[in-house]
């Protein structure tokens, strides 16, 4: 079985090339401070209904070390977490939060260098009243995420590698990176110019 930690060496651009648009979260899910390190880990999935953050607060005591906590949020009106929640998550070895929502206490989060990929910040917290199951399928940034899928996030964005495909995808990514590293810019430029020329010619474009 492929080591999930190995995905931290794979750029999201490479994974996006291999997996396609459907596994890439939308551009609104961004790192909230930078420069952020690339992170990778198995998804621990959380669903929070509108205005409520109970289950994310529950998840930080249940997600294993190395996990990426992925949150489906019901709104963009209240914060899912703040500085203390991120600090506890960091202390417990959680790798990052990826949230289709908002957080608060950004200065604290940035200072502790806990990676959070989300839609932004807002100063008002949600309530804590709605219990929901953990580790069920969620939708985050337009991508369906199952518990155990590999989540890779960096300054380019967030990509979800289906758990059943992680060994195949890791092998293909390593091969692609090795081929790219062995190709000079001159070789790439020549092949690129020829390819673009063919596409233009096929469409009747004339210089």
GROMACS .gro file of C-alpha atoms in nm:
model
  207
    1UNK     CA    1   0.000   0.000   0.000
    2UNK     CA    2   0.130   0.342  -0.093
    3UNK     CA    3   0.256   0.554   0.196
    4UNK     CA    4   0.027   0.855   0.233
    5UNK     CA    5   0.318   1.068   0.356
    6UNK     CA    6   0.484   1.021   0.017
    7UNK     CA    7   0.217   1.241  -0.140
    8UNK     CA    8   0.370   1.542   0.034
    9UNK     CA    9   0.642   1.524  -0.233
   10UNK     CA   10   0.389   1.543  -0.518
   11UNK     CA   11   0.272   1.888  -0.638
   12UNK     CA   12  -0.100   1.936  -0.671
   13UNK     CA   13  -0.042   2.040  -1.033
   14UNK     CA   14   0.093   1.692  -1.110
   15UNK     CA   15  -0.199   1.524  -0.937
   16UNK     CA   16  -0.446   1.751  -1.115
   17UNK     CA   17  -0.295   1.654  -1.452
   18UNK     CA   18  -0.345   1.288  -1.366
   19UNK     CA   19  -0.686   1.301  -1.198
   20UNK     CA   20  -0.866   1.577  -1.385
   21UNK     CA   21  -1.091   1.862  -1.281
   22UNK     CA   22  -1.335   1.647  -1.085
   23UNK     CA   23  -1.085   1.578  -0.806
   24UNK     CA   24  -0.967   1.938  -0.768
   25UNK     CA   25  -1.145   2.163  -0.518
   26UNK     CA   26  -1.262   2.498  -0.649
   27UNK     CA   27  -1.032   2.799  -0.626
   28UNK     CA   28  -1.216   2.941  -0.324
   29UNK     CA   29  -1.054   2.681  -0.099
   30UNK     CA   30  -0.721   2.857  -0.044
   31UNK     CA   31  -0.444   2.864   0.217
   32UNK     CA   32  -0.523   3.133   0.472
   33UNK     CA   33  -0.158   3.222   0.534
   34UNK     CA   34   0.162   3.178   0.342
   35UNK     CA   35   0.397   3.056   0.235
   36UNK     CA   36   0.220   2.738   0.336
   37UNK     CA   37   0.397   2.400   0.318
   38UNK     CA   38   0.249   2.126   0.104
   39UNK     CA   39   0.050   1.889   0.321
   40UNK     CA   40  -0.090   1.543   0.261
   41UNK     CA   41  -0.286   1.300   0.470
   42UNK     CA   42  -0.586   1.073   0.491
   43UNK     CA   43  -0.917   1.255   0.511
   44UNK     CA   44  -1.111   1.262   0.836
   45UNK     CA   45  -1.447   1.393   0.723
   46UNK     CA   46  -1.686   1.624   0.908
   47UNK     CA   47  -2.024   1.773   0.821
   48UNK     CA   48  -2.140   2.093   0.993
   49UNK     CA   49  -2.493   2.227   0.928
   50UNK     CA   50  -2.556   2.600   0.889
   51UNK     CA   51  -2.440   2.809   1.182
   52UNK     CA   52  -2.306   2.515   1.381
   53UNK     CA   53  -1.950   2.392   1.438
   54UNK     CA   54  -2.001   2.118   1.700
   55UNK     CA   55  -1.869   1.833   1.488
   56UNK     CA   56  -1.544   2.002   1.392
   57UNK     CA   57  -1.484   2.071   1.760
   58UNK     CA   58  -1.558   1.701   1.826
   59UNK     CA   59  -1.332   1.589   1.542
   60UNK     CA   60  -1.012   1.737   1.682
   61UNK     CA   61  -1.034   1.489   1.971
   62UNK     CA   62  -1.104   1.194   1.740
   63UNK     CA   63  -0.897   1.240   1.423
   64UNK     CA   64  -0.571   1.050   1.427
   65UNK     CA   65  -0.225   1.201   1.392
   66UNK     CA   66  -0.145   1.279   1.031
   67UNK     CA   67  -0.510   1.327   0.934
   68UNK     CA   68  -0.638   1.611   0.720
   69UNK     CA   69  -0.973   1.717   0.865
   70UNK     CA   70  -1.208   1.794   0.574
   71UNK     CA   71  -1.520   1.993   0.657
   72UNK     CA   72  -1.844   2.039   0.466
   73UNK     CA   73  -1.996   2.358   0.603
   74UNK     CA   74  -2.353   2.475   0.574
   75UNK     CA   75  -2.283   2.847   0.544
   76UNK     CA   76  -2.038   3.134   0.511
   77UNK     CA   77  -2.181   3.336   0.800
   78UNK     CA   78  -2.007   3.184   1.104
   79UNK     CA   79  -1.661   3.057   1.192
   80UNK     CA   80  -1.608   2.685   1.218
   81UNK     CA   81  -1.298   2.712   1.437
   82UNK     CA   82  -1.060   2.956   1.599
   83UNK     CA   83  -0.713   2.970   1.746
   84UNK     CA   84  -0.762   2.726   2.034
   85UNK     CA   85  -0.923   2.462   1.815
   86UNK     CA   86  -0.636   2.487   1.568
   87UNK     CA   87  -0.382   2.478   1.849
   88UNK     CA   88  -0.530   2.158   1.994
   89UNK     CA   89  -0.547   2.003   1.647
   90UNK     CA   90  -0.184   2.089   1.589
   91UNK     CA   91  -0.080   1.951   1.929
   92UNK     CA   92  -0.263   1.626   1.857
   93UNK     CA   93  -0.075   1.581   1.529
   94UNK     CA   94  -0.353   1.668   1.287
   95UNK     CA   95  -0.188   1.780   0.964
   96UNK     CA   96  -0.431   2.046   0.842
   97UNK     CA   97  -0.788   2.165   0.811
   98UNK     CA   98  -0.952   2.183   0.468
   99UNK     CA   99  -1.286   2.355   0.516
  100UNK     CA  100  -1.563   2.467   0.282
  101UNK     CA  101  -1.627   2.751   0.522
  102UNK     CA  102  -1.465   3.013   0.742
  103UNK     CA  103  -1.246   3.032   1.053
  104UNK     CA  104  -1.142   3.309   1.291
  105UNK     CA  105  -0.832   3.411   1.491
  106UNK     CA  106  -0.623   3.409   1.175
  107UNK     CA  107  -0.328   3.586   1.338
  108UNK     CA  108  -0.302   3.308   1.598
  109UNK     CA  109  -0.333   3.037   1.334
  110UNK     CA  110  -0.068   3.202   1.118
  111UNK     CA  111   0.168   3.244   1.414
  112UNK     CA  112   0.142   2.875   1.508
  113UNK     CA  113   0.180   2.784   1.138
  114UNK     CA  114  -0.112   2.544   1.138
  115UNK     CA  115  -0.218   2.488   0.775
  116UNK     CA  116  -0.578   2.587   0.709
  117UNK     CA  117  -0.727   2.583   0.361
  118UNK     CA  118  -1.068   2.749   0.363
  119UNK     CA  119  -1.282   3.022   0.209
  120UNK     CA  120  -1.180   3.297   0.446
  121UNK     CA  121  -1.229   3.444   0.792
  122UNK     CA  122  -1.508   3.595   0.995
  123UNK     CA  123  -1.497   3.699   1.361
  124UNK     CA  124  -1.824   3.544   1.485
  125UNK     CA  125  -1.834   3.175   1.588
  126UNK     CA  126  -2.106   2.925   1.519
  127UNK     CA  127  -2.311   2.744   1.783
  128UNK     CA  128  -2.254   2.392   1.912
  129UNK     CA  129  -2.575   2.194   1.910
  130UNK     CA  130  -2.604   1.972   1.600
  131UNK     CA  131  -2.452   1.626   1.628
  132UNK     CA  132  -2.381   1.453   1.298
  133UNK     CA  133  -2.194   1.131   1.209
  134UNK     CA  134  -1.821   1.161   1.147
  135UNK     CA  135  -1.627   1.002   0.861
  136UNK     CA  136  -1.917   0.989   0.618
  137UNK     CA  137  -1.891   1.121   0.261
  138UNK     CA  138  -1.882   1.500   0.244
  139UNK     CA  139  -1.864   1.756  -0.035
  140UNK     CA  140  -1.589   2.014   0.003
  141UNK     CA  141  -1.501   2.265  -0.266
  142UNK     CA  142  -1.719   2.076  -0.510
  143UNK     CA  143  -1.540   1.743  -0.461
  144UNK     CA  144  -1.686   1.437  -0.289
  145UNK     CA  145  -1.448   1.320  -0.017
  146UNK     CA  146  -1.461   0.987   0.165
  147UNK     CA  147  -1.281   0.908   0.488
  148UNK     CA  148  -0.936   0.775   0.400
  149UNK     CA  149  -0.907   0.950   0.064
  150UNK     CA  150  -0.569   1.121   0.032
  151UNK     CA  151  -0.594   1.499   0.049
  152UNK     CA  152  -0.299   1.696  -0.091
  153UNK     CA  153  -0.296   2.073  -0.051
  154UNK     CA  154  -0.046   2.344  -0.133
  155UNK     CA  155  -0.040   2.702  -0.259
  156UNK     CA  156  -0.183   2.586  -0.594
  157UNK     CA  157  -0.496   2.430  -0.443
  158UNK     CA  158  -0.640   2.109  -0.301
  159UNK     CA  159  -0.662   1.771  -0.477
  160UNK     CA  160  -0.837   1.458  -0.351
  161UNK     CA  161  -0.692   1.120  -0.445
  162UNK     CA  162  -0.951   0.841  -0.406
  163UNK     CA  163  -0.830   0.596  -0.145
  164UNK     CA  164  -0.865   0.297  -0.377
  165UNK     CA  165  -0.640   0.462  -0.637
  166UNK     CA  166  -0.363   0.601  -0.419
  167UNK     CA  167  -0.094   0.347  -0.512
  168UNK     CA  168  -0.170   0.377  -0.884
  169UNK     CA  169  -0.173   0.757  -0.869
  170UNK     CA  170   0.146   0.782  -0.663
  171UNK     CA  171   0.333   0.560  -0.910
  172UNK     CA  172   0.206   0.758  -1.209
  173UNK     CA  173   0.293   1.089  -1.040
  174UNK     CA  174   0.649   0.979  -0.963
  175UNK     CA  175   0.694   0.864  -1.322
  176UNK     CA  176   0.561   1.194  -1.457
  177UNK     CA  177   0.787   1.401  -1.233
  178UNK     CA  178   1.093   1.195  -1.330
  179UNK     CA  179   1.019   1.239  -1.700
  180UNK     CA  180   0.973   1.613  -1.658
  181UNK     CA  181   1.295   1.645  -1.461
  182UNK     CA  182   1.488   1.467  -1.737
  183UNK     CA  183   1.355   1.696  -2.011
  184UNK     CA  184   1.544   2.014  -2.088
  185UNK     CA  185   1.362   2.340  -2.152
  186UNK     CA  186   1.494   2.338  -2.511
  187UNK     CA  187   1.341   1.995  -2.571
  188UNK     CA  188   1.013   2.100  -2.410
  189UNK     CA  189   0.999   2.421  -2.611
  190UNK     CA  190   1.059   2.240  -2.941
  191UNK     CA  191   0.790   1.980  -2.872
  192UNK     CA  192   0.551   2.245  -2.744
  193UNK     CA  193   0.595   2.466  -3.050
  194UNK     CA  194   0.534   2.171  -3.282
  195UNK     CA  195   0.223   2.065  -3.090
  196UNK     CA  196   0.073   2.412  -3.085
  197UNK     CA  197   0.154   2.452  -3.453
  198UNK     CA  198  -0.033   2.132  -3.539
  199UNK     CA  199  -0.340   2.242  -3.342
  200UNK     CA  200  -0.341   2.581  -3.512
  201UNK     CA  201  -0.295   2.427  -3.858
  202UNK     CA  202  -0.579   2.183  -3.799
  203UNK     CA  203  -0.807   2.481  -3.731
  204UNK     CA  204  -0.695   2.670  -4.040
  205UNK     CA  205  -0.497   2.934  -3.848
  206UNK     CA  206  -0.245   3.121  -4.063
  207UNK     CA  207   0.036   3.346  -3.941
   0.00000   0.00000   0.00000
